[in-house]
Short mmCIF file of C-alpha atoms and ligand atoms in Angstrom, two decimals:
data_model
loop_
_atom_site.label_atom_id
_atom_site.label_comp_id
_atom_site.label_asym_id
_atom_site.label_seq_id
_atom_site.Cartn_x
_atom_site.Cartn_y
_atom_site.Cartn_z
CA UNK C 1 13.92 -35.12 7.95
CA UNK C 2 10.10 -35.22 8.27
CA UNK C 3 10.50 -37.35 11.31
CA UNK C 4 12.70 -34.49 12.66
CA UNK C 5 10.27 -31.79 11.68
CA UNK C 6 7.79 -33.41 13.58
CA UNK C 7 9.41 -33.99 16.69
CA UNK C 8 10.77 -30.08 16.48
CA UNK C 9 8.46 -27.87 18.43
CA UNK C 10 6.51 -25.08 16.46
CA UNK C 11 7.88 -22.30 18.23
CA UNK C 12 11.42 -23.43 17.49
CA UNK C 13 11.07 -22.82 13.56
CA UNK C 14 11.04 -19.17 14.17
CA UNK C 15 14.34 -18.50 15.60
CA UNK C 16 15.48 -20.90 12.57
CA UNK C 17 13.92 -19.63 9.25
CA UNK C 18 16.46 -17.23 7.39
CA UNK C 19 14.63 -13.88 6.96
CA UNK C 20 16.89 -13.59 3.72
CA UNK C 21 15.71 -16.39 1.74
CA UNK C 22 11.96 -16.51 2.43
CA UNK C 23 9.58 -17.13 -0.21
CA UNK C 24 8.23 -14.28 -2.24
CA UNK C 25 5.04 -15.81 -3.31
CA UNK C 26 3.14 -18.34 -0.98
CA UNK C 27 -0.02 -20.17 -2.49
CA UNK C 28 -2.47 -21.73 -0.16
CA UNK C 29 -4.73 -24.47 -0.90
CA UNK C 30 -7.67 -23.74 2.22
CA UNK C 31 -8.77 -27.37 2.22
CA UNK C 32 -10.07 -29.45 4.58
CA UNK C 33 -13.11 -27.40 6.26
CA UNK C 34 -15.33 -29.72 5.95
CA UNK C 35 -13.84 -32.69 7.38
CA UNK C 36 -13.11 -30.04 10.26
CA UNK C 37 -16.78 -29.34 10.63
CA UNK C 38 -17.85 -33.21 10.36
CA UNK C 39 -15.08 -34.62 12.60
CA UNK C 40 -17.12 -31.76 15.49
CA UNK C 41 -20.95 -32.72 14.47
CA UNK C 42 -21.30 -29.53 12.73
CA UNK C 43 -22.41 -28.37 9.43
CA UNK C 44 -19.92 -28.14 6.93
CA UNK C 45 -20.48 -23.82 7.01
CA UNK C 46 -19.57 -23.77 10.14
CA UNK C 47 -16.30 -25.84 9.09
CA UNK C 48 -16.30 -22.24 6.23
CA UNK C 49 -16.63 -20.06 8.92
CA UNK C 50 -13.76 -21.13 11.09
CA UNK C 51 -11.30 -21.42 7.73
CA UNK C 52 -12.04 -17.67 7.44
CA UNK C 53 -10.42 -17.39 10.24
CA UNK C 54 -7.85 -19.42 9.95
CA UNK C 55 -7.68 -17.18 6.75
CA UNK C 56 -7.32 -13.93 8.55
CA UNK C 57 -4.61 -14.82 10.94
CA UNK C 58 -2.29 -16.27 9.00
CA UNK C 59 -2.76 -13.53 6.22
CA UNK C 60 -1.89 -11.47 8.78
CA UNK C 61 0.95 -13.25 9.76
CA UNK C 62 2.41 -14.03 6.80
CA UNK C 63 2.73 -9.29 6.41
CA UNK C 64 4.02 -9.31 9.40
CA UNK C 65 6.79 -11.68 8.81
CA UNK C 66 7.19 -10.12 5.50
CA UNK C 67 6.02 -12.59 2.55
CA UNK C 68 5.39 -10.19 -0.69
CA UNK C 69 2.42 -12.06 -2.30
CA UNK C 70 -0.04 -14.53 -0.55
CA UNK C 71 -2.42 -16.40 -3.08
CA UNK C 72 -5.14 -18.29 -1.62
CA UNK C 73 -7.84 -20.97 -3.39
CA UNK C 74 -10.78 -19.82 -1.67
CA UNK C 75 -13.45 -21.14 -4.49
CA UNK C 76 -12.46 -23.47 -7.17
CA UNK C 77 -14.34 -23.51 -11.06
CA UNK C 78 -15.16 -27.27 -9.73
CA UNK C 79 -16.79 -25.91 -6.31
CA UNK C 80 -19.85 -25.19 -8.52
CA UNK C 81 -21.17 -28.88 -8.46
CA UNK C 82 -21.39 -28.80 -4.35
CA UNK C 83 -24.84 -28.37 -2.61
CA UNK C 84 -26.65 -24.88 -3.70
CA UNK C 85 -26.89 -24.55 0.21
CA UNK C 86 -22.66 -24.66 0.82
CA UNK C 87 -22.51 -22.72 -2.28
CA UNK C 88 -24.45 -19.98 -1.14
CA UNK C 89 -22.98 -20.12 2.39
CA UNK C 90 -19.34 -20.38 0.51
CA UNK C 91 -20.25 -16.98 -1.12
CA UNK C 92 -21.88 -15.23 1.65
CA UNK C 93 -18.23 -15.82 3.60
CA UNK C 94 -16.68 -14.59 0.05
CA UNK C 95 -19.11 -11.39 0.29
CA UNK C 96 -18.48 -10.48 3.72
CA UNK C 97 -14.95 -10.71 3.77
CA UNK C 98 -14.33 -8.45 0.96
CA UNK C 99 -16.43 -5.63 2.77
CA UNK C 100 -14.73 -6.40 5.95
CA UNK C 101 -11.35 -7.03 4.30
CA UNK C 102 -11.17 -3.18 2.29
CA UNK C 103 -10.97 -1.16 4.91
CA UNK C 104 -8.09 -3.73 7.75
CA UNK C 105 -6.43 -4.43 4.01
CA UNK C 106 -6.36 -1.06 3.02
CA UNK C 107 -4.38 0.07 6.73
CA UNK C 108 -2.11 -2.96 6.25
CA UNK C 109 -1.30 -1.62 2.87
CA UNK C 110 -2.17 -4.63 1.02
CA UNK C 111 -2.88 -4.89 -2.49
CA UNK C 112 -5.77 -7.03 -2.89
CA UNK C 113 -6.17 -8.71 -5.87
CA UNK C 114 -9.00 -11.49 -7.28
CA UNK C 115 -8.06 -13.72 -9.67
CA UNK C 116 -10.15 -16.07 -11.64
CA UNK C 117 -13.01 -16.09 -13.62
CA UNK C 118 -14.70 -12.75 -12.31
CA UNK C 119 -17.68 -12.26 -14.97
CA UNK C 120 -18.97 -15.69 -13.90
CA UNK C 121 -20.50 -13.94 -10.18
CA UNK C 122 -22.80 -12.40 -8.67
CA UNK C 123 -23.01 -8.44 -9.14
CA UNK C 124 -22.88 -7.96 -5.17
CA UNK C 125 -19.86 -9.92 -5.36
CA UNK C 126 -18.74 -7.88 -8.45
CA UNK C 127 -19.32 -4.81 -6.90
CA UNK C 128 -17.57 -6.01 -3.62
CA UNK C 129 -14.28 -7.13 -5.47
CA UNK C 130 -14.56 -3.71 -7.71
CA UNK C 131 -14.18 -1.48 -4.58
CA UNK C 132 -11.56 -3.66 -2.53
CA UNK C 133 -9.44 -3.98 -5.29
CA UNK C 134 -9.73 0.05 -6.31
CA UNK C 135 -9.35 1.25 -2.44
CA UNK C 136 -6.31 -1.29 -1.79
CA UNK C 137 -4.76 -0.41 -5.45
CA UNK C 138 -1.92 1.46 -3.60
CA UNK C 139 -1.01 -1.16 -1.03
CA UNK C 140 3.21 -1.83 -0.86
CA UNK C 141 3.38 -3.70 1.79
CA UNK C 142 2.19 -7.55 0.43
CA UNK C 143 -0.51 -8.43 -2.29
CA UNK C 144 -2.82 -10.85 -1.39
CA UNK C 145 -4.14 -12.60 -4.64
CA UNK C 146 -7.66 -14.48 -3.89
CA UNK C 147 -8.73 -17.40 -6.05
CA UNK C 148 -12.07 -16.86 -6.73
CA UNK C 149 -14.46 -19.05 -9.54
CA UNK C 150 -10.71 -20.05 -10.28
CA UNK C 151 -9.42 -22.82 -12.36
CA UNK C 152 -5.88 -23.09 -13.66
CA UNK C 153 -7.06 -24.73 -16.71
CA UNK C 154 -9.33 -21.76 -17.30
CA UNK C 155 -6.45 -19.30 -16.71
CA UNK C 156 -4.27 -20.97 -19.24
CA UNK C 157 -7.21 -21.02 -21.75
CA UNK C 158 -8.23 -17.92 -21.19
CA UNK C 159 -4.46 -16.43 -22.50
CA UNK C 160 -4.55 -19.01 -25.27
CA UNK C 161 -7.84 -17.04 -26.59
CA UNK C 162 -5.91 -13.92 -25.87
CA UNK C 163 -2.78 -14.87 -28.07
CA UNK C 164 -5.21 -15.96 -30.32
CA UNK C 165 -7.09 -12.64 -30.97
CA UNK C 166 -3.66 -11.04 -31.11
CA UNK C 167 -2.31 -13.37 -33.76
CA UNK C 168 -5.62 -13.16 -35.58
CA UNK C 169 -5.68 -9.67 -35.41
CA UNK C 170 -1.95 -9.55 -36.66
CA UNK C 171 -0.40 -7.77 -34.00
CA UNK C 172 1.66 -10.66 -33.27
CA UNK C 173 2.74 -13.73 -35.66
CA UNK C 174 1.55 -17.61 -34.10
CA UNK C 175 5.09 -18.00 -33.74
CA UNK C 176 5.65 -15.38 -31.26
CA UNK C 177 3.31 -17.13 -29.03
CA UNK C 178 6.35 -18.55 -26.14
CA UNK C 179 6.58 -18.85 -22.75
CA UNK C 180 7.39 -15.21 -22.13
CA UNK C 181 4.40 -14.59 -24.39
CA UNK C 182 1.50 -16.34 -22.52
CA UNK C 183 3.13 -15.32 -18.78
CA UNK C 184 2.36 -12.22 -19.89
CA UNK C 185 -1.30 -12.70 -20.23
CA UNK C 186 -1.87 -14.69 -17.22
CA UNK C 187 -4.76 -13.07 -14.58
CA UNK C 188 -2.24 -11.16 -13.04
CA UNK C 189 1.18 -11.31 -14.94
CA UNK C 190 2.60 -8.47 -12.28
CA UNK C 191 3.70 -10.92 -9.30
CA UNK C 192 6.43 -13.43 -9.81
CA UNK C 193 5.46 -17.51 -10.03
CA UNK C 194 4.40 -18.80 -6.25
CA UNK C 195 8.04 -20.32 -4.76
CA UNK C 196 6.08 -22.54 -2.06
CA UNK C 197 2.63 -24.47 -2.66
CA UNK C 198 0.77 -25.42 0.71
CA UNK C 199 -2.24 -27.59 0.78
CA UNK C 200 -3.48 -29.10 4.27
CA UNK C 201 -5.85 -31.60 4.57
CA UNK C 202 -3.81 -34.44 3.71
CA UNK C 203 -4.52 -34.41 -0.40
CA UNK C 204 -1.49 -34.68 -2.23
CA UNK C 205 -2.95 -32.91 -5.27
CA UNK C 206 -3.17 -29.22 -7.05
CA UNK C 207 -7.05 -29.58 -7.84
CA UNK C 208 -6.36 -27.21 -10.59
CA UNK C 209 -4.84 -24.27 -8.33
CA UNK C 210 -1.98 -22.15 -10.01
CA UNK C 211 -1.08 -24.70 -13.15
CA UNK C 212 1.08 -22.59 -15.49
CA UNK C 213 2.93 -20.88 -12.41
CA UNK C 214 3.59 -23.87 -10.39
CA UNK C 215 5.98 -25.45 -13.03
CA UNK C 216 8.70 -25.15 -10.54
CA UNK C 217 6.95 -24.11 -7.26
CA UNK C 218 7.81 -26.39 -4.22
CA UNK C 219 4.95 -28.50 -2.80
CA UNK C 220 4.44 -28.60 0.71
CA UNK C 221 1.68 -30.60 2.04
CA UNK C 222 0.45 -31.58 5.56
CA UNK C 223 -2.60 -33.38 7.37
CA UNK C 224 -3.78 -29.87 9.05
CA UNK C 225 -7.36 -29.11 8.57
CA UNK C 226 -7.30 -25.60 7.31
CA UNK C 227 -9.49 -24.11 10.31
CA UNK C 228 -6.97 -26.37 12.44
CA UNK C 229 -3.72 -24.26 10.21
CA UNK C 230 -1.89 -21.83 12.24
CA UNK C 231 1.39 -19.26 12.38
CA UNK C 232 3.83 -22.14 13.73
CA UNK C 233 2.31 -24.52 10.51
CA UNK C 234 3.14 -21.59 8.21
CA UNK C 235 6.81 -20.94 9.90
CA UNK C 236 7.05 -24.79 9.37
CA UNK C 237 6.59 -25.05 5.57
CA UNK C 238 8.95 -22.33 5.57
CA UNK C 239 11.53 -23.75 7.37
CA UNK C 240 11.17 -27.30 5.53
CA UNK C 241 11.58 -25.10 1.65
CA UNK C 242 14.55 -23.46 2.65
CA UNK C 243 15.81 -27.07 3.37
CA UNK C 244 15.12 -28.20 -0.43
CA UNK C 245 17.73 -27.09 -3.36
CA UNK C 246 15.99 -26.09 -6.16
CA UNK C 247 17.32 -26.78 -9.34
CA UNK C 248 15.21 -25.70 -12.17
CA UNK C 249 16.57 -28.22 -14.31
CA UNK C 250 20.09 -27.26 -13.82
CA UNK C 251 22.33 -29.20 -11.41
C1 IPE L 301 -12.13 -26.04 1.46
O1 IPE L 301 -12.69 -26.95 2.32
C2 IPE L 301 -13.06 -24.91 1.10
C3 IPE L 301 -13.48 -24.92 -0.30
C4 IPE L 301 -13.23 -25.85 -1.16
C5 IPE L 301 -14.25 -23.79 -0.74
P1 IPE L 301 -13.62 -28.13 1.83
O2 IPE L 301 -15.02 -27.68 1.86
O3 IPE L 301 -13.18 -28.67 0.53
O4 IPE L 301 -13.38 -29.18 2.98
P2 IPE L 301 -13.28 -30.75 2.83
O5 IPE L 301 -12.21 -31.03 1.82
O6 IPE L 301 -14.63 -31.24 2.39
O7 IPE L 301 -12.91 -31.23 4.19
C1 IPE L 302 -9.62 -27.11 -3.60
O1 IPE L 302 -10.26 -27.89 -2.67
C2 IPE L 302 -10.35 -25.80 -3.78
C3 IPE L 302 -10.28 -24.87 -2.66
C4 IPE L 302 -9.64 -25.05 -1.55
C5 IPE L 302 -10.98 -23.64 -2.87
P1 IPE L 302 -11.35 -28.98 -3.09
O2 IPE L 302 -11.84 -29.58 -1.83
O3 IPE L 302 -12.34 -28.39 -4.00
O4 IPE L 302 -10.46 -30.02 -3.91
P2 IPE L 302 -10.69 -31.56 -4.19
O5 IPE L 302 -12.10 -31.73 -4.64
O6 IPE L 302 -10.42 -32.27 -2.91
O7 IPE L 302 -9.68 -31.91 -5.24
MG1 MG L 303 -11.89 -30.13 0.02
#
């Protein structure tokens, strides 16, 4: 099948994805800028700049053909420990595109949301995620979730200390803590669990991206370089999870 996929020109998946049976949630793993930068001689920013681009098209794309919720890792809870230098570049990127982003998300009528661990940033970037998320509050169209200072660790802890407080303060009994429970106090518990994980760059790992709502999400990974990732790659991973049967445990 992969051999097939391969061999199957990009343009073709279009005319074969069923519009009916597309995933409602897509989570994106934008990895492999760096390598994209190095492999050209050029600073690993550069490699940042050219993923938010990749970024904007395929967010773009992904409206247009009519996905309801995009979630995409742009800064991890681990991306801390890199250089100050690509830190402060990473952020800079972060800052400009949610000043650039409020006004094109805002006419697409997208809902822009950030999850992660917010309190952790800057107050520019505060202030920039404050107003993008108030003047796009409205959007029907798609709601693009951004992973920023995100860990999925840190989201599952952080509703554990929730449920705690509640059971502490004896609005609810430790028992009552379930499944149900905990979904509920997830960053944003208003979008249903991502159907279709993508991660370029040729790692065949999470690195901590969506942990409690991927229980059952279908992985999708390729050797793309996320600056390198384009419409046809998206109509790809598409095409290859409608092939799959999921099961959810049943049969
Ligand atoms: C993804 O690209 C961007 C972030 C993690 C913020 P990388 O910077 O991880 O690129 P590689 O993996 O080094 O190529
Ligand atoms: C995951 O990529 C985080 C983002 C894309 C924001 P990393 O490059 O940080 O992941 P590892 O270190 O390869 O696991
Ligand atoms: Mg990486």
């Amino acid at each position: 099948m992969i051999r097939f996929n391969k061999k199957k020109k990009a343009a073709d998946y279009s005319g074969l994805i069923d519009r009916n049976n597309l995933p409602k949630h897509i989570g994106i793993i934008m990895d492999g800028n760096g390598r994209w930068a190095k492999k050209r001689g050029l600073p690993r920013s550069i490699g940042h700049a050219e993923g938010a681009k990749a970024f904007d098209k395929i967010i773009d794309f992904a409206g247009k053909l009519g996905i309801k919720v995009v979630t995409c890792y742009a800064f991890s809870t681990e991306n801390w420990s890199r250089p100050d230098d690509e830190v402060a570049a990473l952020m800079s990127l972060l800052l400009q595109y949610l000043k650039d982003g409020l006004t094109k998300m805002a006419d697409k009528d997208t809902k822009v949301i950030i999850i992660g661990d917010t309190k952790g940033l800057n107050e520019d970037i505060k202030e920039g995620i404050r107003k993008i998320e108030d003047s796009t509050k409205d959007g029907k169209s798609m709601v693009l979730q951004i992973a920023l200072n995100y860990g999925g660790r840190q989201e599952i802890i952080s509703a554990a200390q929730k449920a705690a407080k509640m059971a502490v303060s004896g609005e609810i009994k430790p028992e009552d803590i379930d499944d149900k429970l905990l979904s509920s106090l997830m960053y944003n518990p208003d979008v249903p669990e991502p159907d279709l994980i993508i991660r370029p760059s040729g790692e065949f790992r999470l690195s901590n991206f969506l942990l409690w709502g991927s229980a059952y999400s279908e992985l999708w990974f390729s050797d793309i370089l996320w600056p390198d990732f384009t419409a046809d790659d998206l109509l790809k991973s598409i095409y290859d999870y409608q092939q799959r049967s999921r099961r959810f445990g049943g049969i």
